[in-house]
C-alpha positions as a printed Julia matrix, in Angstrom:
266×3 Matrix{Float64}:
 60.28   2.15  -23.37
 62.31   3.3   -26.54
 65.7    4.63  -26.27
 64.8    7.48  -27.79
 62.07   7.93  -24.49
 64.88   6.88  -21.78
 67.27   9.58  -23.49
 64.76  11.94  -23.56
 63.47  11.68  -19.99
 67.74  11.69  -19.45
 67.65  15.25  -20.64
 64.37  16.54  -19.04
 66.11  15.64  -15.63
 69.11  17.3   -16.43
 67.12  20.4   -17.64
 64.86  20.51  -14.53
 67.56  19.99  -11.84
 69.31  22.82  -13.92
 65.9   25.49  -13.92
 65.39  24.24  -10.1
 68.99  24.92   -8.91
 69.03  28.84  -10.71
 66.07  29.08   -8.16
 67.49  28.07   -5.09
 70.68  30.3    -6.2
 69.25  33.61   -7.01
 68.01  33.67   -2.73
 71.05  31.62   -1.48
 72.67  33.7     0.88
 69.6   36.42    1.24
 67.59  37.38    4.13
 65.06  34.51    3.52
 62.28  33.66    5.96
 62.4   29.79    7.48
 59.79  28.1     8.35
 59.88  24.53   10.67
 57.72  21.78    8.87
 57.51  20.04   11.99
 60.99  19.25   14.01
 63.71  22.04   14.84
 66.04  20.89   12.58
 63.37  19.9     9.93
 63.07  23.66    7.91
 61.45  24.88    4.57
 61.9   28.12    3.34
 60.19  29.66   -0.25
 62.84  28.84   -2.23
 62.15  25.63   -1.61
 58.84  25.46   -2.9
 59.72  28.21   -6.15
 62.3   25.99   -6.63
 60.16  22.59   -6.81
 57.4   24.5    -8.73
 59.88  25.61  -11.39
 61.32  21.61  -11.67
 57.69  20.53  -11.96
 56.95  23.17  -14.97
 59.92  21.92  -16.86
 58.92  18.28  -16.24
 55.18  19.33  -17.51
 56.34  20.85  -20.33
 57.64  17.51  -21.95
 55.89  14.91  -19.65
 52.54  16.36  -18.85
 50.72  13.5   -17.69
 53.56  12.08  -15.88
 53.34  11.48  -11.77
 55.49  14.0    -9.45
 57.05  12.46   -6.08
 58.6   15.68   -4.08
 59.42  16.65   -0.72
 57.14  20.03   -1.05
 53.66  20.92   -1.51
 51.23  18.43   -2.13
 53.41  16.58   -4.8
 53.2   12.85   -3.98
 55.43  10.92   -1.39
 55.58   7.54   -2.24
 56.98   6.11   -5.52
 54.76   4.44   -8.19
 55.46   0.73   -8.59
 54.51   0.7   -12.31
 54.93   3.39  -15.03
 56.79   6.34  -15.36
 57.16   8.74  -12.75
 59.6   12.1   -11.18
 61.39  12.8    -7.92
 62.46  15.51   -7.12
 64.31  17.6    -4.53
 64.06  21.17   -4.81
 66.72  21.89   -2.13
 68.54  18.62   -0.53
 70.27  20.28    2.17
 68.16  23.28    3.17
 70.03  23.29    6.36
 72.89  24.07    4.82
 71.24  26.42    2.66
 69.56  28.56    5.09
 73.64  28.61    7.22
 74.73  29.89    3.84
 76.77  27.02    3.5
 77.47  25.58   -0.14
 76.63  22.09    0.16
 73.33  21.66   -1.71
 71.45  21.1    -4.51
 68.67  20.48   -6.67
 67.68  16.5    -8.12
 65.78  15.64  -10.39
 65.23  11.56  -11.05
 63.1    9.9   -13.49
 62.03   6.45  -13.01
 59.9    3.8   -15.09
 58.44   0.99  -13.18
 60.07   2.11  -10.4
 63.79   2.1   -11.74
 65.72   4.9   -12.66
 66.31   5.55  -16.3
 67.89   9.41  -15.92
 68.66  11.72  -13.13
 70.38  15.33  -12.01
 71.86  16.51   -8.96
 72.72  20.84   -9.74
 74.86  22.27   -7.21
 74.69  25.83   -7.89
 77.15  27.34   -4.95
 79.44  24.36   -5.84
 79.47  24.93  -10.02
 79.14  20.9   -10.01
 76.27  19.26  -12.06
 76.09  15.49  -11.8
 73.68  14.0   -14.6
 73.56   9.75  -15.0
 71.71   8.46  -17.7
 72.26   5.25  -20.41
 75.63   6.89  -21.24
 76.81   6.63  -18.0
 77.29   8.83  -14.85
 79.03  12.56  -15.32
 79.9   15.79  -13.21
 80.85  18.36  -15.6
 80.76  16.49  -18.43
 83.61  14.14  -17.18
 82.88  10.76  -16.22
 82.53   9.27  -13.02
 84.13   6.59  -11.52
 84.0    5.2    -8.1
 87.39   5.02   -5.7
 89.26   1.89   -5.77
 90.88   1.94   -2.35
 89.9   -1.11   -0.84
 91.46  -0.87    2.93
 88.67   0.29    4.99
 91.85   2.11    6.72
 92.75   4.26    4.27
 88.63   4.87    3.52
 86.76   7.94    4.31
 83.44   7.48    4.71
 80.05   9.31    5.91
 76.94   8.79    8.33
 73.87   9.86    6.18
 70.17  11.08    6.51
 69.18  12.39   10.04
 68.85  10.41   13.37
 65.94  12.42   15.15
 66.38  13.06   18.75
 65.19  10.36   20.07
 67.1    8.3    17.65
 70.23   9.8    19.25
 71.91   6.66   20.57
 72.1    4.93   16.81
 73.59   8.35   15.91
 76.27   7.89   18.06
 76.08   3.88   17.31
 76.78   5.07   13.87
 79.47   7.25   14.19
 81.51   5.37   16.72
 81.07   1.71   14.18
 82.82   4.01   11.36
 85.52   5.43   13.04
 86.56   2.4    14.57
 86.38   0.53   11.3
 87.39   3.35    8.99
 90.45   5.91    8.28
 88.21   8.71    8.52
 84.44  10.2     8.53
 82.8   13.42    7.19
 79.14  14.54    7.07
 77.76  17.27    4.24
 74.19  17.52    5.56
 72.83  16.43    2.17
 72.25  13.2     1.16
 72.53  13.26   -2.55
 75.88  15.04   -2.21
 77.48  12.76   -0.1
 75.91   9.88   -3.2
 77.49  11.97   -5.4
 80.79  12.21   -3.94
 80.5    8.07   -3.37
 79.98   8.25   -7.27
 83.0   10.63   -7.88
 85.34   8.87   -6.02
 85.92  11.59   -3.11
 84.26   8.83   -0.35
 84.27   5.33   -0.33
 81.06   5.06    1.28
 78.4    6.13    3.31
 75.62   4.19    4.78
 72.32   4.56    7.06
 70.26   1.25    8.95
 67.12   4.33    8.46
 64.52   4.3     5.68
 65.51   6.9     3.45
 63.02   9.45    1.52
 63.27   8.38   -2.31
 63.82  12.44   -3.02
 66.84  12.0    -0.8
 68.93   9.24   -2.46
 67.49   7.57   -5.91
 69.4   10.23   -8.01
 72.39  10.02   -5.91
 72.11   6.05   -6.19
 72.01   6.14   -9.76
 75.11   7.78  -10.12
 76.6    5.46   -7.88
 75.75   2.12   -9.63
 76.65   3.85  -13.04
 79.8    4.97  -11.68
 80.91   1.36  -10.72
 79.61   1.12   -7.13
 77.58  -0.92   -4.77
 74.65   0.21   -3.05
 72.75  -2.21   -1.05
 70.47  -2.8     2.26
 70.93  -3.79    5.29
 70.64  -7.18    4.46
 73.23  -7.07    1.54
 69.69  -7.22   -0.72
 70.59  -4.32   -3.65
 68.62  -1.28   -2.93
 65.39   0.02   -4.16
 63.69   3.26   -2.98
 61.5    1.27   -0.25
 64.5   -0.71    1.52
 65.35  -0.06    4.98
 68.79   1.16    5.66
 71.24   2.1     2.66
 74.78   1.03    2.23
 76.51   2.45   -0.65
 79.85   2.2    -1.2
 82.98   1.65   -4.01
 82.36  -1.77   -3.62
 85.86  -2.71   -2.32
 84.75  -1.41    1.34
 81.36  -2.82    1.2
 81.38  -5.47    3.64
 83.24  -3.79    6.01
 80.74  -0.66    5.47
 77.46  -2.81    5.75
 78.76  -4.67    9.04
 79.06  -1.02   10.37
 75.62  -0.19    9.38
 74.04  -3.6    11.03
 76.29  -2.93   14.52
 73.97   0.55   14.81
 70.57  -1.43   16.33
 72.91  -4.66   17.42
């Protein structure tokens, strides 16, 4: 693929996430129906969906032939090993969302062969646009750069991605190997932010022994590796969008970080 292709696909992503996010912003906050896609805490609303078709329009208008992978609709869910393909997220963090609370976001990532080559993650609520591409990893047009604390002590990290009710005791595995390890813990409720904020130096890591959904994290993973950091699985192996568990981190923490995601099932 020509540079010209890469940048190109760099600034449909960008574009897309952008279009997607002005979406999910003009109902933030509104009297919105919700709808359960399954599990209580699993929701969908319509801005969800407007949001996702108005990504995929912008993709089609530049890539028309090009593969979709998205949470909604009948876009596909797993992620072509060869060729060029899209993943979106129309709304990472409907939860929050639907609460009225500010932590989410549109993402946008294209991939070739399975690889990211360009991505977007549009916070509208927040005013914060992360975009990676080959010139590196941005939020606001400044660059990003991972923390470089390297005393898990002095680290503040997050448990990611949802343990399911009957997953309930690795929750709590989870959360009691950070805090024990680490000087302190958050959780957003969206994935890609709490990638982003890995990326922008705000956590030093977050981590997850679960299979993640690739509209969830390969956007947010991007940034990461752009920005300096480490993202691996649980066995250490460097991530892909098919690997079981995800450990991301500044890379100073890491080890410390990925024996805290193994301890979870121990």
């Amino acid at each position: 693929m020509s540079d010209a292709d890469t940048a190109s696909r760099a600034a449909v992503a960008v574009r897309a996430a952008g279009e997607g996010a002005a979406v999910a912003a003009d109902s933030f906050r509104t009297d919105i129906a919700v709808e359960h896609k399954g599990e209580k805490t699993d929701v969908v609303t319509q801005a969800d969906r407007d949001a996702q078709e108005t990504v995929i329009e912008t993709i089609r208008e530049t890539f028309p032939d090009d593969p979709i992978v998205g949470e909604e609709a009948d876009a596909l869910k797993q992620v072509p090993e060869t060729g060029p393909a899209w993943i979106v997220d129309p709304i990472d963090g409907t939860n929050n969302y639907v609460g009225g609370i500010r932590a989410f976001g549109t993402a946008v990532a294209a991939v070739v062969d399975g690889e990211p080559v360009g991505a977007a993650f549009d916070c509208p609520a927040l005013s914060d646009r992360y975009r990676v591409g080959p010139e590196g990893a941005y939020r606001n047009d400044e660059p990003l750069s991972v923390s470089d604390c390297a005393d898990p002590e002095a680290a503040t990290v997050c448990p990611t991605f949802w343990w399911d009710f009957d997953q309930r005791d690795q929750y709590a595995a989870a959360n009691r190997a950070l805090v024990e390890r680490f000087g302190d813990m958050r959780r957003f409720g969206c994935a890609q932010l709490e990638l982003a904020m890995v990326a922008a130096g705000a956590l030093e890591g977050t981590m997850t022994n679960l299979q993640a959904n690739p509209w969830d994290t390969v956007a947010g993973v991007y940034l990461i590796r752009e920005a300096g950091g480490v993202v691996t699985d649980l066995e250490g192996e460097r991530w892909r969008h098919d690997s079981d568990g995800l450990v991301a981190s500044n890379g100073a923490i890491h080890d410390e970080l990925l024996a805290a995601a193994r301890e979870i099932e121990a």
